[in-house]
Amino acid sequence: MPQKVIDTIRQTPKTLFSFELLPPLKGKDIDGLYATIDRLVEFKPPFINITYHREEVVYQPLKNGLMQKKTVRKRPGTVAIAAAIRYKYDIPVVPHMICGGFSREETENALLDLHFLGIDNVLALRGDPAKSERGFVPDPGGNRYAVELVRQIMDLNRGKYLDPELVNTHPTRFSVGVAGYPEKHIEAPNPEQDLAYLKEKVDAGADYIVTQLFFDNAKYFDFVRRCREAGIEVPIIPGLKPIATQGHLSLLPQVFNIDIPQELARAVMACKNSAEVMQVGVEWAIQQSRELVQFGAPVIHFYTMGKADNVRQIAQAVF
Ligand code: FAD
């Protein structure tokens, strides 16, 4: 199996199944992740993504009634987890790298860790604003936009490190994916400008795009058409998440800036219990997936959120 996502896509004519995992919450073991992979590995994912979670500021009450400000990282371990999965299952991994919370120096060091571990794929992201901030604030000396991170990775691929005095440097060989938003990124002034920034990421060297989750395939088809018209020619991997709770109806649009089609919303609202909601979510995602396969999507990327059962049912019906 080729190690780079882009080579896998180029060499495989059919739609592939893939998924992303969250590192466990601090205090939990990695076994839960392995259990998820064990339930999905039979559908032959050519790669598995591992998300990255930046530190958060929390306020804890003290005995004297005052609050203490603390910085915590609730889901550490992306790099280690990626390596553990890569070698336990012999499946390529795509750790996510974000700009937020990293200086460029720290980014370079993290990329070198990945390189030395034999990991040649990354998904390059900006990351969301810290919960304590209204807008995204880069670290001092850090990348402000994902495009800058892509450029830094491409520099390393050419052997260009941050320290200009290093000579005879060894180049890395990363294949880089970036995020795309069929329904527009929440901060973008309009879809055209969002697409122009996406094109910058591709022109900087990104090999492929993974989309934000969506529930209406027409949005993805239109996005692919607009990308092609704008001269973005790289593969565009659709991201799907099966609805699993009634709460998702208000939560997902708020967090991801997406619409939920009325037909799906009505079906979810009519459910009497969580098992019924789960089933509606699975059936919707199966229909979406079948249509995406027919369209010729290179891969379908499932956001598992740590839950394998519904994604397994979808994979059984489609792959
Ligand atoms: P960018 O491409 O930098 O875009 C951010 C915003 O800035 C957009 O509104 C864009 O239009 C605008 N913009 C871009 N370039 C410029 C420019 N040059 N000048 C002015 N404006 C510009 N987050 C995590 O924290 N961890 C994860 O693991 C993670 N995984 C994700 C996986 C996928 C597939 C997706 C779709 C998202 C993921 N996210 C993750 C969320 C992501 O970090 C957020 O959506 C974030 O707000 C934007 O990231 P980006 O890489 O798209 O940013």
PDB file of N, CA, C and O in Angstrom, residues 116-158:
ATOM      1  N   PHE A 116      10.827  11.545  11.324  1.00  0.00           N
ATOM      2  CA  PHE A 116      11.703  10.493  11.877  1.00  0.00           C
ATOM      3  C   PHE A 116      10.901   9.244  12.228  1.00  0.00           C
ATOM      4  O   PHE A 116      11.437   8.145  12.301  1.00  0.00           O
ATOM      5  N   LEU A 117       9.601   9.416  12.479  1.00  0.00           N
ATOM      6  CA  LEU A 117       8.747   8.260  12.794  1.00  0.00           C
ATOM      7  C   LEU A 117       8.240   7.571  11.527  1.00  0.00           C
ATOM      8  O   LEU A 117       7.476   6.604  11.600  1.00  0.00           O
ATOM      9  N   GLY A 118       8.640   8.062  10.374  1.00  0.00           N
ATOM     10  CA  GLY A 118       8.208   7.437   9.118  1.00  0.00           C
ATOM     11  C   GLY A 118       6.792   7.821   8.722  1.00  0.00           C
ATOM     12  O   GLY A 118       6.112   7.072   8.032  1.00  0.00           O
ATOM     13  N   ILE A 119       6.334   8.980   9.172  1.00  0.00           N
ATOM     14  CA  ILE A 119       4.981   9.450   8.839  1.00  0.00           C
ATOM     15  C   ILE A 119       5.114  10.559   7.799  1.00  0.00           C
ATOM     16  O   ILE A 119       5.729  11.600   8.065  1.00  0.00           O
ATOM     17  N   ASP A 120       4.550  10.324   6.617  1.00  0.00           N
ATOM     18  CA  ASP A 120       4.770  11.240   5.494  1.00  0.00           C
ATOM     19  C   ASP A 120       3.523  11.997   5.062  1.00  0.00           C
ATOM     20  O   ASP A 120       3.483  12.542   3.962  1.00  0.00           O
ATOM     21  N   ASN A 121       2.479  11.956   5.883  1.00  0.00           N
ATOM     22  CA  ASN A 121       1.251  12.678   5.559  1.00  0.00           C
ATOM     23  C   ASN A 121       0.888  13.609   6.701  1.00  0.00           C
ATOM     24  O   ASN A 121       1.013  13.220   7.871  1.00  0.00           O
ATOM     25  N   VAL A 122       0.391  14.790   6.358  1.00  0.00           N
ATOM     26  CA  VAL A 122      -0.222  15.651   7.384  1.00  0.00           C
ATOM     27  C   VAL A 122      -1.408  16.391   6.765  1.00  0.00           C
ATOM     28  O   VAL A 122      -1.426  16.654   5.556  1.00  0.00           O
ATOM     29  N   LEU A 123      -2.391  16.689   7.603  1.00  0.00           N
ATOM     30  CA  LEU A 123      -3.462  17.605   7.200  1.00  0.00           C
ATOM     31  C   LEU A 123      -3.127  18.938   7.847  1.00  0.00           C
ATOM     32  O   LEU A 123      -3.033  19.026   9.075  1.00  0.00           O
ATOM     33  N   ALA A 124      -2.904  19.962   7.019  1.00  0.00           N
ATOM     34  CA  ALA A 124      -2.419  21.255   7.522  1.00  0.00           C
ATOM     35  C   ALA A 124      -3.602  22.201   7.749  1.00  0.00           C
ATOM     36  O   ALA A 124      -4.319  22.547   6.803  1.00  0.00           O
ATOM     37  N   LEU A 125      -3.786  22.610   8.991  1.00  0.00           N
ATOM     38  CA  LEU A 125      -4.958  23.410   9.376  1.00  0.00           C
ATOM     39  C   LEU A 125      -4.524  24.624  10.188  1.00  0.00           C
ATOM     40  O   LEU A 125      -3.467  24.597  10.823  1.00  0.00           O
ATOM     41  N   ARG A 126      -5.389  25.603  10.191  1.00  0.00           N
ATOM     42  CA  ARG A 126      -5.112  26.736  11.070  1.00  0.00           C
ATOM     43  C   ARG A 126      -5.488  26.416  12.507  1.00  0.00           C
ATOM     44  O   ARG A 126      -4.809  26.766  13.459  1.00  0.00           O
ATOM     45  N   GLY A 127      -6.624  25.708  12.663  1.00  0.00           N
ATOM     46  CA  GLY A 127      -7.181  25.503  14.004  1.00  0.00           C
ATOM     47  C   GLY A 127      -8.177  26.604  14.307  1.00  0.00           C
ATOM     48  O   GLY A 127      -8.135  27.685  13.705  1.00  0.00           O
ATOM     49  N   ASP A 128      -9.084  26.325  15.226  1.00  0.00           N
ATOM     50  CA  ASP A 128     -10.090  27.313  15.608  1.00  0.00           C
ATOM     51  C   ASP A 128      -9.483  28.304  16.596  1.00  0.00           C
ATOM     52  O   ASP A 128      -8.461  28.015  17.219  1.00  0.00           O
ATOM     53  N   PRO A 129     -10.126  29.457  16.783  1.00  0.00           N
ATOM     54  CA  PRO A 129      -9.646  30.363  17.832  1.00  0.00           C
ATOM     55  C   PRO A 129      -9.684  29.656  19.191  1.00  0.00           C
ATOM     56  O   PRO A 129     -10.544  28.787  19.407  1.00  0.00           O
ATOM     57  N   ALA A 130      -8.771  30.021  20.077  1.00  0.00           N
ATOM     58  CA  ALA A 130      -8.816  29.476  21.439  1.00  0.00           C
ATOM     59  C   ALA A 130     -10.153  29.875  22.055  1.00  0.00           C
ATOM     60  O   ALA A 130     -10.693  30.949  21.726  1.00  0.00           O
ATOM     61  N   LYS A 131     -10.692  29.015  22.941  1.00  0.00           N
ATOM     62  CA  LYS A 131     -12.031  29.303  23.492  1.00  0.00           C
ATOM     63  C   LYS A 131     -12.071  30.649  24.238  1.00  0.00           C
ATOM     64  O   LYS A 131     -13.113  31.276  24.330  1.00  0.00           O
ATOM     65  N   SER A 132     -10.920  31.065  24.727  1.00  0.00           N
ATOM     66  CA  SER A 132     -10.881  32.317  25.485  1.00  0.00           C
ATOM     67  C   SER A 132     -10.750  33.538  24.577  1.00  0.00           C
ATOM     68  O   SER A 132     -10.748  34.672  25.051  1.00  0.00           O
ATOM     69  N   GLU A 133     -10.636  33.319  23.237  1.00  0.00           N
ATOM     70  CA  GLU A 133     -10.419  34.457  22.333  1.00  0.00           C
ATOM     71  C   GLU A 133     -11.551  34.572  21.325  1.00  0.00           C
ATOM     72  O   GLU A 133     -12.103  33.559  20.885  1.00  0.00           O
ATOM     73  N   ARG A 134     -11.858  35.795  20.933  1.00  0.00           N
ATOM     74  CA  ARG A 134     -12.961  35.994  19.974  1.00  0.00           C
ATOM     75  C   ARG A 134     -12.545  35.617  18.552  1.00  0.00           C
ATOM     76  O   ARG A 134     -13.313  35.078  17.797  1.00  0.00           O
ATOM     77  N   GLY A 135     -11.316  35.937  18.225  1.00  0.00           N
ATOM     78  CA  GLY A 135     -10.814  35.609  16.893  1.00  0.00           C
ATOM     79  C   GLY A 135      -9.528  34.817  17.020  1.00  0.00           C
ATOM     80  O   GLY A 135      -8.941  34.747  18.101  1.00  0.00           O
ATOM     81  N   PHE A 136      -9.065  34.259  15.904  1.00  0.00           N
ATOM     82  CA  PHE A 136      -7.841  33.459  15.964  1.00  0.00           C
ATOM     83  C   PHE A 136      -6.623  34.362  16.174  1.00  0.00           C
ATOM     84  O   PHE A 136      -6.433  35.350  15.463  1.00  0.00           O
ATOM     85  N   VAL A 137      -5.811  34.005  17.153  1.00  0.00           N
ATOM     86  CA  VAL A 137      -4.581  34.754  17.414  1.00  0.00           C
ATOM     87  C   VAL A 137      -3.407  33.786  17.268  1.00  0.00           C
ATOM     88  O   VAL A 137      -3.329  32.796  18.000  1.00  0.00           O
ATOM     89  N   PRO A 138      -2.524  34.036  16.317  1.00  0.00           N
ATOM     90  CA  PRO A 138      -1.381  33.121  16.184  1.00  0.00           C
ATOM     91  C   PRO A 138      -0.423  33.266  17.353  1.00  0.00           C
ATOM     92  O   PRO A 138      -0.394  34.310  18.005  1.00  0.00           O
ATOM     93  N   ASP A 139       0.344  32.231  17.606  1.00  0.00           N
ATOM     94  CA  ASP A 139       1.391  32.328  18.621  1.00  0.00           C
ATOM     95  C   ASP A 139       2.431  33.342  18.161  1.00  0.00           C
ATOM     96  O   ASP A 139       2.609  33.527  16.956  1.00  0.00           O
ATOM     97  N   PRO A 140       3.134  33.963  19.096  1.00  0.00           N
ATOM     98  CA  PRO A 140       4.241  34.825  18.635  1.00  0.00           C
ATOM     99  C   PRO A 140       5.188  33.960  17.804  1.00  0.00           C
ATOM    100  O   PRO A 140       5.591  32.882  18.224  1.00  0.00           O
ATOM    101  N   GLY A 141       5.473  34.394  16.603  1.00  0.00           N
ATOM    102  CA  GLY A 141       6.356  33.606  15.734  1.00  0.00           C
ATOM    103  C   GLY A 141       5.660  32.401  15.127  1.00  0.00           C
ATOM    104  O   GLY A 141       6.312  31.502  14.593  1.00  0.00           O
ATOM    105  N   GLY A 142       4.341  32.358  15.202  1.00  0.00           N
ATOM    106  CA  GLY A 142       3.621  31.210  14.648  1.00  0.00           C
ATOM    107  C   GLY A 142       2.948  31.533  13.328  1.00  0.00           C
ATOM    108  O   GLY A 142       2.911  32.692  12.897  1.00  0.00           O
ATOM    109  N   ASN A 143       2.421  30.531  12.662  1.00  0.00           N
ATOM    110  CA  ASN A 143       1.716  30.732  11.395  1.00  0.00           C
ATOM    111  C   ASN A 143       0.311  31.266  11.661  1.00  0.00           C
ATOM    112  O   ASN A 143      -0.366  30.791  12.570  1.00  0.00           O
ATOM    113  N   ARG A 144      -0.136  32.190  10.814  1.00  0.00           N
ATOM    114  CA  ARG A 144      -1.450  32.817  11.003  1.00  0.00           C
ATOM    115  C   ARG A 144      -2.539  32.080  10.245  1.00  0.00           C
ATOM    116  O   ARG A 144      -3.675  31.994  10.694  1.00  0.00           O
ATOM    117  N   TYR A 145      -2.218  31.589   9.065  1.00  0.00           N
ATOM    118  CA  TYR A 145      -3.187  30.874   8.224  1.00  0.00           C
ATOM    119  C   TYR A 145      -2.608  29.527   7.811  1.00  0.00           C
ATOM    120  O   TYR A 145      -1.379  29.354   7.757  1.00  0.00           O
ATOM    121  N   ALA A 146      -3.516  28.625   7.450  1.00  0.00           N
ATOM    122  CA  ALA A 146      -3.063  27.290   7.045  1.00  0.00           C
ATOM    123  C   ALA A 146      -2.100  27.373   5.862  1.00  0.00           C
ATOM    124  O   ALA A 146      -1.165  26.572   5.763  1.00  0.00           O
ATOM    125  N   VAL A 147      -2.316  28.357   4.981  1.00  0.00           N
ATOM    126  CA  VAL A 147      -1.438  28.455   3.809  1.00  0.00           C
ATOM    127  C   VAL A 147       0.018  28.653   4.230  1.00  0.00           C
ATOM    128  O   VAL A 147       0.949  28.148   3.584  1.00  0.00           O
ATOM    129  N   GLU A 148       0.223  29.366   5.340  1.00  0.00           N
ATOM    130  CA  GLU A 148       1.605  29.583   5.804  1.00  0.00           C
ATOM    131  C   GLU A 148       2.207  28.277   6.308  1.00  0.00           C
ATOM    132  O   GLU A 148       3.393  28.010   6.132  1.00  0.00           O
ATOM    133  N   LEU A 149       1.359  27.455   6.936  1.00  0.00           N
ATOM    134  CA  LEU A 149       1.829  26.139   7.397  1.00  0.00           C
ATOM    135  C   LEU A 149       2.176  25.256   6.191  1.00  0.00           C
ATOM    136  O   LEU A 149       3.200  24.563   6.185  1.00  0.00           O
ATOM    137  N   VAL A 150       1.325  25.307   5.161  1.00  0.00           N
ATOM    138  CA  VAL A 150       1.619  24.523   3.947  1.00  0.00           C
ATOM    139  C   VAL A 150       2.969  24.968   3.377  1.00  0.00           C
ATOM    140  O   VAL A 150       3.807  24.133   3.026  1.00  0.00           O
ATOM    141  N   ARG A 151       3.177  26.272   3.341  1.00  0.00           N
ATOM    142  CA  ARG A 151       4.451  26.774   2.778  1.00  0.00           C
ATOM    143  C   ARG A 151       5.637  26.307   3.620  1.00  0.00           C
ATOM    144  O   ARG A 151       6.687  25.938   3.097  1.00  0.00           O
ATOM    145  N   GLN A 152       5.454  26.307   4.942  1.00  0.00           N
ATOM    146  CA  GLN A 152       6.555  25.859   5.802  1.00  0.00           C
ATOM    147  C   GLN A 152       6.872  24.382   5.530  1.00  0.00           C
ATOM    148  O   GLN A 152       8.037  23.982   5.480  1.00  0.00           O
ATOM    149  N   ILE A 153       5.818  23.583   5.355  1.00  0.00           N
ATOM    150  CA  ILE A 153       6.042  22.146   5.102  1.00  0.00           C
ATOM    151  C   ILE A 153       6.723  21.960   3.740  1.00  0.00           C
ATOM    152  O   ILE A 153       7.642  21.144   3.595  1.00  0.00           O
ATOM    153  N   MET A 154       6.289  22.731   2.755  1.00  0.00           N
ATOM    154  CA  MET A 154       6.897  22.618   1.428  1.00  0.00           C
ATOM    155  C   MET A 154       8.374  23.032   1.470  1.00  0.00           C
ATOM    156  O   MET A 154       9.209  22.437   0.806  1.00  0.00           O
ATOM    157  N   ASP A 155       8.669  24.046   2.284  1.00  0.00           N
ATOM    158  CA  ASP A 155      10.076  24.442   2.454  1.00  0.00           C
ATOM    159  C   ASP A 155      10.881  23.272   3.006  1.00  0.00           C
ATOM    160  O   ASP A 155      11.963  22.949   2.514  1.00  0.00           O
ATOM    161  N   LEU A 156      10.317  22.621   4.039  1.00  0.00           N
ATOM    162  CA  LEU A 156      11.044  21.476   4.625  1.00  0.00           C
ATOM    163  C   LEU A 156      11.217  20.369   3.595  1.00  0.00           C
ATOM    164  O   LEU A 156      12.246  19.686   3.567  1.00  0.00           O
ATOM    165  N   ASN A 157      10.198  20.170   2.749  1.00  0.00           N
ATOM    166  CA  ASN A 157      10.297  19.150   1.691  1.00  0.00           C
ATOM    167  C   ASN A 157      11.420  19.478   0.706  1.00  0.00           C
ATOM    168  O   ASN A 157      11.915  18.601   0.005  1.00  0.00           O
ATOM    169  N   ARG A 158      11.790  20.761   0.649  1.00  0.00           N
ATOM    170  CA  ARG A 158      12.910  21.157  -0.211  1.00  0.00           C
ATOM    171  C   ARG A 158      14.213  21.249   0.580  1.00  0.00           C
ATOM    172  O   ARG A 158      15.225  21.717   0.082  1.00  0.00           O
TER     173      ARG A 158
END
